[in-house]
C-alpha cells in the first residue's frame, strides 16, 4: 500500500506542476485573441491560423487540465444529499465513481479518440478554412487529455483507499468544492 | 420487463440521472456514465422497442467528433476571458475603490450604504460577470462599515449577497453566454435583451431598501458626520454631471446629423463615451492644476468611476454596436483589466498566476459538464428522449403562458439543488425546442430563465452567494477597528433570513419579464425593419395573374 501511495504522490506532484504550467496558456489565449481583434479593427484583416490558435490554446487548457482540476477537487458535485450520508458510504461512492463513472468515461474516450486522431494524422488533415492550422494536434489532445484524467483518477482511488484505512487524512475534508463560480 | 424498459427508456434514463447526480460524484462524469450505461442497454434492447430506440455501436464513434465540436466553439471561449478579466479586476482593487468612494457619496442618505452596494454591484456586474468576486469584496469592505453604524444584519447580508448575483444577469455574464450557446442564439442579442431587465432588477433592490428605510428607519441609518472622510461637496459633482449630460446631448445631436444612418442605441454608446472622457479630463485638469473647481468628493468619484465605465464601454459597447463578437470583447476586456492593474501597480506575478490558475480550473470543470452532457444527450436522443420531453411540455395546458409558468416553477425548484452550469447544460437544451415550437422568442426565454436561475445563488442554504458571504463575514464577536467597541458577529441564520426578501424580488422580476416582453425585445431594435406594405406590393408584381394555374416560365 505504501508503494501505491508513493505512486499517487508522484502523480500528484507531476500533475500539480503540469497544471500550473498549463494555466499560462490562459494568458497566451487572452493575448492572441485580443491582438487578433485589435488587428481586425485597425487593418480589417484576420488570419484563420491565428483565430484557430485561440481555441487550440483554450482546448489545451480544459482538456489537458481536467486531471489537475480533479486533483484540486474542483469538478462540481451536488452535495445536498451526499453531505448527510455516513462517511463510509461517501467513501464507497467515491471509489465506485472513480472506477465506473470517471474510469468508464475516460476509457471510452481514449478508445474512440485514438482512431479519431490517427485518421487525421494519416491524412495530414488541415482545417477547412483557408490558411487554417493542421488539425491532428488538436485531435490528439482528446485521448491525451482523457489519459491524464484517468491517471489522476487512479491517484484519487489510491488516496481514497488510504483514507479509508486511516493511513492519510482526507485531503478534501472541510473543503467545499470549487472556489469560483459564475 | 425488457419490453417495458425498451419502450420507456427516456423517462427511466432521466430518473436514473437524477438519482446518480444526487450521489454526489462530480456531475460531468456522472452525466457521461449514465449516458454510456444506457447506450449499452439501448443497443441491446433496440429490437424490442418498436422503433423508439435508434442506437447502434457505430454511433459511439461520434463521441470524439462531439468533443471536437465543443473545442472549436468560439462562443465558449468567452468564458475564460470574462472570468480572467473579473479575477484580475477584483485583485486590482477596483471594487475597494468604488465601494469606499460611492459609500461616501451615498453615505449621508438613510440606507445610503445599501444603495452604494447595489450601485457598485451593478457596476461590477457590468465589468466582470463573476459572482464570487463581487460578493467577497463587498462582504469585506461594506459589511464591516454597515455593522459599525448599526445596520440591520439581515438587510446588510441580503443586500450584499443579492447585489453580487447581479453579475449573473447583467452582461457580460457567463450564464447568458452559456444559455445563448445552448439555445442556439447569438450572445450579443442575449446581452442586449438582458440589459434592461438587469437594470430594472437593480432598481427593484433599491426600491426594497427604500421601503425598509421608511418602515424601519433604524435598520439602515445614514453615515454619521465623522465617517465621511472625503467631506461634503455634492454640489460641484452635480454641476459636473450636468455638464457631462450636456456634452452627451450635444454629441447625440451631432452624431444624428453627421451619421444619419446610425441606430439610436449605437449613437448613445458613442455619445456616452465622449461624455465620460469629457468628465474625466476635466477632473484630471482640476486635480493637476489644483484649480479647486471640484470638491474632493466630486473629483474622487469621477476618478474611481472612470476605469470601470471605460471598460464597460470598451467591452459591452463594442459588442452592442456590433464591432466585436463577445469573444473578442472578452479578450480585449481581459487585456484592458491587465493594463489597468499594471497602471495601478497592483499586478504581481503571484496575482497573475492565481487568476490564471482559477480560470483554468473553472474552464475545465465547466466544459467537462458540457462534454458529459453531450455524451448523455447522444443516448437520450437515441432513445427519443427529446420527443418525449417536447411532447410533455407542449401538451401543457395554457399555451405559452402555461408553459412559461410550469418551466419557471420547475427551474426555481431545481435551482435549490443545481447551480446554473448544470441547469444550463442539462435542462435548457430540453426546454429550448419546446419553447420554440410554442412560438416563444428564445432570447426572451433565455433572459427569463437567466433571472430565475439567479436564485440558485441566493437560495438558503446552498446558494453560493450566501456561502461566499459566510466565508468573509465575522463568525465571532470582534472589536471594531474604528469605534473600538465589541461587535456581535453575523450569524448564518441572519444571512439566510436576509436573502429571503431578495429571492421574492427575484420572483417578482421573473413575473415582470414574462408580463412585459418588450423589456427584452429591444434587442431587435437595431435590426433592419422591413416595410410589410412594400413587400406585399413586390409580391403582387411577381405573382402570376389570378386565374392562371400554370407557373410563369422560368428564364435562365
XYZ file of N, CA and C in Angstrom, chain B residues 288-534:
741
model
N -4.575 68.184 -11.398
C -3.162 68.514 -11.616
C -2.898 70.006 -11.448
N -3.819 70.843 -11.900
C -3.583 72.293 -11.798
C -4.041 72.855 -10.458
N -4.607 71.953 -9.612
C -5.111 72.369 -8.305
C -6.027 73.584 -8.425
N -6.954 73.491 -9.350
C -7.868 74.606 -9.565
C -8.894 74.719 -8.445
N -9.177 73.574 -7.816
C -10.157 73.605 -6.735
C -11.570 73.872 -7.209
N -11.820 73.622 -8.510
C -13.179 73.831 -9.008
C -14.117 72.756 -8.479
N -13.550 71.529 -8.312
C -14.373 70.414 -7.848
C -14.020 70.122 -6.390
N -15.024 69.678 -5.621
C -14.736 69.264 -4.249
C -13.928 67.975 -4.304
N -13.296 67.616 -3.182
C -12.506 66.399 -3.154
C -13.384 65.193 -3.455
N -14.580 65.220 -2.861
C -15.508 64.112 -3.091
C -15.803 63.955 -4.581
N -16.108 65.085 -5.222
C -16.504 65.037 -6.628
C -15.378 64.493 -7.496
N -14.157 64.995 -7.304
C -13.096 64.536 -8.193
C -12.759 63.080 -7.912
N -12.864 62.679 -6.640
C -12.613 61.276 -6.311
C -13.639 60.364 -6.988
N -14.895 60.798 -6.945
C -15.960 60.000 -7.563
C -15.678 59.813 -9.044
N -15.327 60.907 -9.723
C -15.067 60.809 -11.159
C -13.878 59.891 -11.415
N -12.830 60.055 -10.600
C -11.616 59.295 -10.869
C -11.807 57.795 -10.636
N -12.605 57.402 -9.624
C -12.800 55.953 -9.453
C -13.826 55.390 -10.416
N -14.742 56.228 -10.863
C -15.796 55.692 -11.728
C -15.332 55.479 -13.156
N -14.335 56.251 -13.578
C -13.985 56.200 -14.995
C -13.404 54.861 -15.453
N -12.449 54.258 -14.702
C -11.916 52.990 -15.224
C -12.987 51.919 -15.464
N -13.892 51.660 -14.481
C -14.906 50.646 -14.797
C -15.814 51.071 -15.941
N -16.195 52.336 -15.957
C -17.076 52.770 -17.049
C -16.377 52.621 -18.396
N -15.085 52.965 -18.429
C -14.348 52.838 -19.687
C -14.314 51.379 -20.135
N -14.088 50.478 -19.170
C -14.070 49.054 -19.523
C -15.434 48.599 -20.024
N -16.493 49.087 -19.362
C -17.840 48.708 -19.789
C -18.068 49.142 -21.228
N -17.652 50.382 -21.536
C -17.866 50.861 -22.902
C -16.981 50.112 -23.884
N -15.755 49.807 -23.460
C -14.843 49.077 -24.341
C -15.410 47.693 -24.665
N -15.907 47.012 -23.634
C -16.326 45.626 -23.825
C -17.769 45.559 -24.329
N -18.707 46.027 -23.483
C -20.120 45.914 -23.863
C -20.442 46.813 -25.038
N -19.862 48.011 -25.030
C -20.136 48.957 -26.106
C -19.792 48.367 -27.457
N -18.576 47.814 -27.583
C -18.187 47.277 -28.888
C -19.031 46.066 -29.259
N -19.469 45.297 -28.231
C -20.320 44.138 -28.545
C -21.701 44.608 -29.018
N -22.262 45.601 -28.296
C -23.600 46.084 -28.645
C -23.613 46.745 -30.013
N -22.587 47.555 -30.279
C -22.544 48.241 -31.561
C -22.334 47.229 -32.686
N -21.789 46.078 -32.327
C -21.608 45.048 -33.333
C -20.219 45.056 -33.942
N -19.309 45.848 -33.372
C -17.938 45.833 -33.888
C -17.253 44.542 -33.484
N -17.462 44.141 -32.233
C -16.739 42.986 -31.708
C -17.707 41.855 -31.396
N -17.236 40.621 -31.518
C -18.003 39.478 -31.021
C -17.780 39.424 -29.505
N -18.652 38.723 -28.779
C -18.446 38.622 -27.334
C -17.079 38.042 -26.990
N -16.596 37.115 -27.798
C -15.289 36.537 -27.517
C -14.193 37.597 -27.644
N -14.272 38.392 -28.722
C -13.280 39.463 -28.883
C -13.410 40.487 -27.763
N -14.666 40.825 -27.425
C -14.895 41.773 -26.344
C -14.285 41.274 -25.040
N -14.484 39.989 -24.773
C -13.934 39.400 -23.555
C -12.416 39.461 -23.540
N -11.806 39.143 -24.672
C -10.348 39.156 -24.742
C -9.815 40.569 -24.538
N -10.471 41.547 -25.178
C -9.995 42.934 -25.009
C -10.241 43.418 -23.586
N -11.363 42.992 -23.005
C -11.629 43.349 -21.621
C -10.571 42.783 -20.695
N -10.171 41.531 -20.939
C -9.153 40.905 -20.109
C -7.832 41.659 -20.250
N -7.502 42.025 -21.493
C -6.276 42.791 -21.717
C -6.376 44.153 -21.021
N -7.548 44.801 -21.150
C -7.760 46.092 -20.503
C -7.609 45.992 -18.993
N -8.142 44.918 -18.410
C -8.033 44.721 -16.969
C -6.572 44.576 -16.563
N -5.811 43.843 -17.378
C -4.381 43.677 -17.087
C -3.670 45.027 -17.121
N -3.972 45.814 -18.159
C -3.322 47.121 -18.288
C -3.681 48.007 -17.101
N -4.972 47.975 -16.731
C -5.429 48.778 -15.599
C -4.693 48.383 -14.317
N -4.563 47.060 -14.101
C -3.904 46.580 -12.889
C -2.429 46.969 -12.890
N -1.789 46.925 -14.067
C -0.381 47.321 -14.149
C -0.255 48.810 -13.867
N -1.188 49.605 -14.436
C -1.135 51.051 -14.250
C -1.297 51.417 -12.778
N -2.093 50.626 -12.063
C -2.284 50.909 -10.637
C -1.188 50.270 -9.793
N -0.230 49.652 -10.430
C 0.863 48.940 -9.754
C 0.337 47.906 -8.776
N -0.721 47.220 -9.169
C -1.255 46.208 -8.264
C -1.133 44.815 -8.869
N -0.461 44.710 -10.016
C -0.331 43.399 -10.644
C 0.997 42.779 -10.244
N 0.926 41.692 -9.478
C 2.146 40.959 -9.160
C 2.083 39.628 -9.880
N 3.231 38.953 -9.933
C 3.274 37.692 -10.653
C 2.411 36.660 -9.934
N 2.357 36.749 -8.600
C 1.532 35.813 -7.827
C 0.064 35.982 -8.155
N -0.332 37.249 -8.222
C -1.727 37.555 -8.530
C -2.102 37.011 -9.900
N -1.192 37.212 -10.853
C -1.437 36.741 -12.213
C -1.578 35.225 -12.237
N -0.668 34.548 -11.537
C -0.702 33.086 -11.501
C -1.992 32.593 -10.879
N -2.396 33.256 -9.782
C -3.621 32.866 -9.093
C -4.826 32.986 -10.031
N -4.890 34.110 -10.740
C -6.027 34.344 -11.636
C -6.035 33.312 -12.761
N -4.852 33.002 -13.307
C -4.789 32.031 -14.402
C -5.177 30.645 -13.909
N -4.699 30.318 -12.714
C -4.978 29.012 -12.136
C -6.483 28.827 -11.936
N -7.123 29.841 -11.321
C -8.569 29.751 -11.082
C -9.327 29.675 -12.404
N -8.905 30.492 -13.371
C -9.585 30.483 -14.663
C -9.458 29.120 -15.339
N -8.256 28.527 -15.264
C -8.035 27.240 -15.920
C -8.943 26.177 -15.303
N -9.029 26.157 -13.967
C -9.852 25.138 -13.319
C -11.330 25.358 -13.638
N -11.753 26.625 -13.613
C -13.160 26.907 -13.930
C -13.473 26.465 -15.356
N -12.589 26.811 -16.297
C -12.823 26.422 -17.694
C -12.971 24.919 -17.793
N -12.093 24.207 -17.112
C -12.102 22.763 -17.244
C -13.386 22.169 -16.672
N -13.795 22.606 -15.476
C -14.990 21.948 -14.936
C -16.239 22.343 -15.700
N -16.286 23.576 -16.210
C -17.462 23.980 -16.985
C -17.547 23.186 -18.278
N -16.445 23.130 -19.017
C -16.500 22.449 -20.307
C -16.719 20.954 -20.113
N -16.190 20.402 -19.035
C -16.409 18.971 -18.820
C -17.863 18.647 -18.513
N -18.571 19.554 -17.842
C -20.010 19.304 -17.666
C -20.667 19.266 -19.036
N -20.257 20.197 -19.891
C -20.822 20.214 -21.237
C -20.497 18.917 -21.976
N -19.241 18.441 -21.855
C -18.866 17.189 -22.532
C -19.696 16.027 -21.997
N -19.845 15.971 -20.680
C -20.669 14.917 -20.083
C -22.095 14.990 -20.605
N -22.615 16.216 -20.692
C -23.989 16.401 -21.160
C -24.123 15.971 -22.622
N -23.060 16.168 -23.414
C -23.107 15.758 -24.815
C -23.142 14.235 -24.933
N -22.419 13.553 -24.054
C -22.452 12.087 -24.068
C -23.846 11.613 -23.660
N -24.379 12.234 -22.606
C -25.724 11.884 -22.148
C -26.734 12.079 -23.274
N -26.630 13.209 -23.948
C -27.653 13.522 -24.948
C -27.539 12.623 -26.171
N -26.346 12.113 -26.462
C -26.221 11.179 -27.589
C -27.166 9.998 -27.381
N -27.144 9.448 -26.168
C -28.047 8.337 -25.875
C -29.493 8.807 -25.737
N -29.657 9.928 -25.022
C -31.016 10.402 -24.730
C -31.784 10.670 -26.023
N -31.111 11.253 -27.012
C -31.766 11.496 -28.295
C -31.997 10.184 -29.022
N -31.041 9.242 -28.848
C -31.164 7.942 -29.495
C -32.367 7.159 -28.999
N -32.785 7.417 -27.753
C -33.985 6.737 -27.249
C -35.203 7.649 -27.356
N -35.079 8.677 -28.185
C -36.185 9.601 -28.435
C -36.597 10.410 -27.214
N -35.636 10.649 -26.335
C -35.931 11.419 -25.131
C -36.400 12.822 -25.441
N -35.822 13.427 -26.488
C -36.193 14.812 -26.793
C -37.642 14.917 -27.231
N -38.130 13.902 -27.991
C -39.542 13.990 -28.403
C -40.453 13.765 -27.195
N -40.002 12.891 -26.293
C -40.786 12.658 -25.069
C -40.924 13.964 -24.282
N -39.793 14.647 -24.057
C -39.831 15.890 -23.287
C -40.635 16.956 -24.015
N -40.387 17.047 -25.331
C -41.069 18.084 -26.092
C -42.575 17.855 -26.080
N -42.964 16.602 -26.229
C -44.386 16.287 -26.229
C -45.013 16.644 -24.883
N -44.286 16.279 -23.814
C -44.792 16.558 -22.477
C -44.966 18.066 -22.267
N -43.986 18.830 -22.716
C -44.001 20.267 -22.451
C -44.997 21.000 -23.337
N -45.111 20.569 -24.607
C -46.019 21.304 -25.487
C -47.472 20.946 -25.220
N -47.704 19.838 -24.497
C -49.101 19.494 -24.229
C -49.569 20.037 -22.879
N -48.763 20.902 -22.266
C -49.208 21.536 -21.019
C -50.389 22.454 -21.334
N -51.347 22.565 -20.394
C -52.459 23.481 -20.657
C -51.988 24.938 -20.593
N -52.689 25.794 -21.315
C -52.404 27.224 -21.174
C -51.436 27.788 -22.191
N -51.069 26.981 -23.186
C -50.226 27.509 -24.259
C -48.922 28.094 -23.741
N -48.513 29.224 -24.343
C -47.241 29.861 -23.982
C -47.136 30.155 -22.496
N -48.195 30.784 -21.955
C -48.122 31.213 -20.559
C -48.086 30.014 -19.615
N -48.911 29.012 -19.923
C -48.899 27.799 -19.110
C -47.513 27.168 -19.108
N -46.926 27.114 -20.284
C -45.576 26.555 -20.419
C -44.575 27.353 -19.587
N -44.639 28.687 -19.725
C -43.666 29.523 -19.015
C -43.822 29.380 -17.506
N -45.072 29.333 -17.027
C -45.289 29.196 -15.586
C -44.717 27.868 -15.095
N -45.042 26.807 -15.822
C -44.556 25.496 -15.406
C -43.023 25.469 -15.401
N -42.438 25.924 -16.517
C -40.987 25.838 -16.652
C -40.289 26.660 -15.565
N -40.860 27.825 -15.261
C -40.215 28.658 -14.249
C -40.304 28.055 -12.857
N -41.453 27.474 -12.535
C -41.559 26.805 -11.235
C -40.566 25.645 -11.161
N -40.480 24.928 -12.276
C -39.579 23.785 -12.351
C -38.126 24.218 -12.139
N -37.706 25.260 -12.873
C -36.326 25.728 -12.762
C -36.064 26.308 -11.371
N -37.045 27.031 -10.834
C -36.887 27.595 -9.491
C -36.666 26.479 -8.478
N -37.424 25.408 -8.646
C -37.293 24.262 -7.745
C -35.923 23.603 -7.920
N -35.527 23.381 -9.175
C -34.235 22.734 -9.429
C -33.071 23.571 -8.927
N -33.283 24.901 -8.938
C -32.191 25.796 -8.544
C -31.809 25.616 -7.077
N -32.672 24.962 -6.302
C -32.289 24.656 -4.928
C -31.153 23.643 -4.893
N -31.128 22.770 -5.909
C -30.166 21.671 -5.886
C -29.025 21.864 -6.872
N -29.346 22.450 -8.013
C -28.351 22.545 -9.075
C -27.874 23.982 -9.183
N -26.641 24.174 -9.641
C -26.304 25.558 -9.954
C -26.396 25.772 -11.456
N -26.114 27.008 -11.879
C -26.609 27.360 -13.199
C -25.896 26.636 -14.326
N -24.641 26.222 -14.123
C -23.973 25.494 -15.207
C -24.703 24.183 -15.474
N -25.096 23.525 -14.379
C -25.796 22.255 -14.549
C -27.166 22.479 -15.183
N -27.870 23.512 -14.684
C -29.171 23.828 -15.269
C -29.020 24.122 -16.752
N -28.010 24.924 -17.082
C -27.869 25.386 -18.455
C -27.519 24.240 -19.398
N -26.686 23.327 -18.950
C -26.242 22.276 -19.859
C -27.188 21.084 -19.903
N -27.913 20.836 -18.810
C -28.783 19.663 -18.789
C -30.219 20.041 -19.132
N -30.717 21.118 -18.499
C -32.151 21.400 -18.585
C -32.495 22.254 -19.812
N -31.686 23.291 -20.079
C -32.052 24.216 -21.152
C -32.146 23.545 -22.527
N -31.212 22.629 -22.880
C -31.357 22.006 -24.199
C -32.668 21.240 -24.348
N -33.238 20.771 -23.218
C -34.509 20.048 -23.290
C -35.677 21.010 -23.444
N -35.552 22.207 -22.817
C -36.666 23.148 -22.833
C -36.725 23.946 -24.136
N -35.545 24.235 -24.691
C -35.471 25.126 -25.846
C -36.372 24.737 -27.014
N -36.283 23.477 -27.506
C -37.096 23.116 -28.677
C -38.593 23.273 -28.415
N -39.032 22.915 -27.190
C -40.456 23.054 -26.876
C -40.860 24.522 -26.894
N -40.002 25.379 -26.322
C -40.306 26.814 -26.306
C -40.424 27.338 -27.724
N -39.497 26.915 -28.568
C -39.510 27.400 -29.939
C -40.780 26.954 -30.656
N -41.189 25.728 -30.404
C -42.375 25.190 -31.044
C -43.623 25.978 -30.650
N -43.623 26.469 -29.405
C -44.771 27.246 -28.929
C -44.694 28.698 -29.395
N -43.690 29.019 -30.181
C -43.581 30.372 -30.712
C -43.011 31.368 -29.722
N -42.255 30.880 -28.725
C -41.655 31.786 -27.742
C -40.306 32.244 -28.273
N -40.081 33.554 -28.219
C -38.795 34.099 -28.648
C -37.710 33.556 -27.719
N -36.667 32.956 -28.288
C -35.704 32.258 -27.438
C -34.811 33.206 -26.644
N -34.626 34.420 -27.131
C -33.855 35.385 -26.338
C -34.658 35.763 -25.088
N -35.938 36.052 -25.314
C -36.839 36.352 -24.197
C -36.828 35.191 -23.198
N -36.977 33.983 -23.723
C -36.982 32.788 -22.892
C -35.676 32.674 -22.091
N -34.553 32.929 -22.777
C -33.256 32.836 -22.119
C -33.114 33.837 -20.988
N -33.610 35.054 -21.203
C -33.489 36.077 -20.161
C -34.375 35.715 -18.963
N -35.593 35.225 -19.245
C -36.478 34.794 -18.151
C -35.773 33.736 -17.306
N -35.205 32.739 -17.997
C -34.519 31.683 -17.258
C -33.303 32.233 -16.523
N -32.629 33.204 -17.144
C -31.451 33.800 -16.506
C -31.811 34.444 -15.176
N -32.893 35.234 -15.162
C -33.319 35.883 -13.917
C -33.714 34.813 -12.901
N -34.368 33.788 -13.372
C -34.801 32.711 -12.491
C -33.604 31.960 -11.903
N -32.649 31.640 -12.769
C -31.505 30.853 -12.303
C -30.624 31.639 -11.331
N -30.768 32.965 -11.382
C -30.032 33.790 -10.424
C -30.371 33.373 -8.994
N -31.611 32.893 -8.792
C -31.998 32.493 -7.441
C -31.163 31.332 -6.938
N -30.567 30.554 -7.871
C -29.798 29.406 -7.406
C -28.604 29.860 -6.565
N -28.231 31.131 -6.692
C -27.144 31.665 -5.877
C -27.628 32.136 -4.510
N -28.942 32.351 -4.384
C -29.457 33.003 -3.185
C -30.288 32.089 -2.309
N -30.653 30.902 -2.843
C -31.469 30.000 -2.050
C -30.723 29.598 -0.794
N -31.284 29.857 0.384
C -30.714 29.191 1.551
C -31.047 27.698 1.440
N -30.246 26.790 1.886
C -28.942 27.025 2.494
C -27.777 26.799 1.538
N -28.060 26.562 0.231
C -26.959 26.146 -0.634
C -26.498 27.208 -1.618
N -27.172 28.384 -1.591
C -26.798 29.404 -2.554
C -25.332 29.794 -2.402
N -24.643 29.858 -3.535
C -23.218 30.134 -3.459
C -22.907 31.541 -2.951
N -23.770 32.501 -3.310
C -23.504 33.864 -2.858
C -23.530 33.916 -1.322
N -24.470 33.193 -0.733
C -24.564 33.167 0.729
C -23.328 32.509 1.320
N -22.882 31.482 0.612
C -21.709 30.753 1.068
C -20.452 31.644 1.021
N -20.321 32.400 -0.076
C -19.177 33.318 -0.172
C -19.236 34.358 0.932
N -20.438 34.894 1.178
C -20.588 35.926 2.196
C -20.240 35.351 3.560
N -20.707 34.121 3.806
C -20.388 33.456 5.074
C -18.877 33.378 5.270
N -18.164 33.126 4.162
C -16.720 32.924 4.286
C -15.983 34.211 4.644
N -16.601 35.379 4.438
C -15.889 36.614 4.785
C -16.553 37.388 5.925
N -17.774 37.019 6.328
C -18.443 37.736 7.412
C -17.903 37.238 8.752
N -17.863 38.124 9.774
C -17.322 37.712 11.071
C -18.162 36.602 11.696
N -17.463 35.596 12.247
C -18.145 34.447 12.853
C -18.258 34.632 14.368
N -17.248 35.305 14.961
C -17.236 35.503 16.410
C -17.348 36.992 16.732
N -17.588 37.270 18.023
C -17.536 38.665 18.468
C -16.198 39.259 18.061
N -16.214 40.521 17.638
C -14.937 41.137 17.278
C -14.914 42.593 17.747
N -13.712 43.128 17.880
C -13.545 44.521 18.307
C -13.464 45.384 17.051
N -14.377 46.321 16.919
C -14.385 47.153 15.719
C -13.121 48.002 15.663
N -12.566 48.084 14.462
C -11.276 48.753 14.260
C -11.384 50.253 14.546
N -12.507 50.863 14.222
C -12.631 52.316 14.341
C -13.216 52.736 15.682
N -14.335 52.135 16.043
C -15.009 52.569 17.265
C -14.434 51.901 18.508
N -13.709 50.771 18.343
C -13.161 50.060 19.490
C -14.206 49.354 20.330
N -15.425 49.279 19.805
C -16.496 48.606 20.556
C -16.542 47.138 20.185
N -17.019 46.345 21.154
C -17.200 44.929 20.861
C -18.449 44.775 19.992
N -18.310 44.081 18.858
C -19.426 43.978 17.931
C -19.811 42.511 17.760
N -21.122 42.263 17.673
C -21.597 40.884 17.521
C -21.337 40.400 16.099
N -21.152 39.106 15.932
C -20.914 38.578 14.580
C -22.203 38.534 13.761
N -22.074 38.097 12.512
C -23.247 37.871 11.675
C -23.508 36.368 11.685
N -24.691 35.972 12.146
C -24.958 34.535 12.206
C -25.398 34.027 10.838
N -25.228 32.723 10.645
C -25.646 32.116 9.385
C -27.148 32.288 9.196
N -27.895 32.182 10.293
C -29.336 32.383 10.223
C -29.679 33.764 9.693
N -28.940 34.780 10.132
C -29.210 36.142 9.650
C -28.945 36.255 8.157
N -27.901 35.572 7.684
C -27.611 35.614 6.240
C -28.766 34.980 5.467
N -29.257 33.839 5.953
C -30.370 33.166 5.273
C -31.620 34.037 5.280
N -31.947 34.588 6.464
C -33.146 35.416 6.571
C -33.046 36.627 5.652
N -31.852 37.185 5.587
C -31.647 38.368 4.761
C -31.845 38.086 3.285
N -31.558 36.855 2.874
C -31.646 36.533 1.446
C -33.093 36.379 0.989
N -33.975 36.004 1.919
C -35.340 35.655 1.506
C -36.075 36.786 0.775
N -36.068 38.034 1.316
C -36.775 39.079 0.569
C -36.242 39.239 -0.858
N -34.946 39.009 -1.030
C -34.377 39.201 -2.362
C -34.752 38.055 -3.299
N -34.929 36.859 -2.760
C -35.433 35.764 -3.587
C -36.851 36.101 -4.051
N -37.644 36.709 -3.145
C -39.006 37.105 -3.518
C -38.961 38.166 -4.620
N -38.065 39.155 -4.468
C -37.919 40.180 -5.511
C -37.574 39.527 -6.846
N -36.729 38.512 -6.769
C -36.315 37.812 -7.980
C -37.523 37.204 -8.695
N -38.426 36.626 -7.896
C -39.612 36.012 -8.494
C -40.518 37.087 -9.093
N -40.594 38.222 -8.406
C -41.380 39.331 -8.959
C -40.801 39.727 -10.313
N -39.466 39.750 -10.369
C -38.809 40.155 -11.611
C -39.085 39.143 -12.726
N -39.072 37.857 -12.402
C -39.390 36.844 -13.416
C -40.788 37.112 -13.973
N -41.731 37.384 -13.051
C -43.100 37.668 -13.487
C -43.137 38.898 -14.383
N -42.370 39.926 -14.000
C -42.350 41.154 -14.803
C -41.837 40.882 -16.217
N -40.752 40.115 -16.318
C -40.190 39.852 -17.652
C -41.178 39.043 -18.489
N -41.887 38.105 -17.833
C -42.890 37.327 -18.568
C -44.028 38.240 -19.019
N -44.432 39.161 -18.116
C -45.588 40.006 -18.422
C -45.253 41.100 -19.432
N -44.002 41.582 -19.411
C -43.634 42.705 -20.287
C -42.476 42.286 -21.177
N -42.750 41.492 -22.203
C -41.657 41.016 -23.063
C -40.884 42.145 -23.742
N -41.521 43.316 -23.861
C -40.838 44.393 -24.592
C -39.533 44.817 -23.913
N -39.396 44.540 -22.598
C -38.129 44.837 -21.916
C -36.974 44.117 -22.584
N -37.259 42.910 -23.076
C -36.216 42.101 -23.697
C -36.157 42.362 -25.196
N -37.336 42.573 -25.782
C -37.421 42.614 -27.241
C -36.692 43.799 -27.859
N -36.252 44.739 -27.020
C -35.491 45.857 -27.583
C -34.251 45.357 -28.309
N -33.857 44.107 -28.050
C -32.656 43.617 -28.741
C -32.838 43.627 -30.249
N -34.108 43.666 -30.676
C -34.359 43.657 -32.108
C -34.274 45.051 -32.720
N -34.166 46.071 -31.854
C -34.274 47.449 -32.328
C -33.280 47.766 -33.436
N -32.078 47.201 -33.335
C -31.058 47.543 -34.315
C -31.245 46.844 -35.656
N -32.179 45.881 -35.695
C -32.331 45.112 -36.925
C -32.937 45.945 -38.043
N -32.756 45.454 -39.241
C -33.364 46.100 -40.390
C -34.871 45.899 -40.298
N -35.612 46.989 -40.450
C -37.065 46.847 -40.400
C -37.602 46.755 -41.822
N -38.419 45.770 -42.059
C -38.975 45.593 -43.385
C -40.342 46.256 -43.436
N -40.583 46.887 -44.507
C -41.882 47.527 -44.678
C -42.840 46.522 -45.303
N -43.798 46.076 -44.521
C -44.674 44.992 -44.970
C -45.432 45.379 -46.240
N -45.859 46.631 -46.305
C -46.642 47.060 -47.470
C -45.838 46.923 -48.758
N -44.587 47.381 -48.638
C -43.728 47.337 -49.812
C -43.495 45.899 -50.273
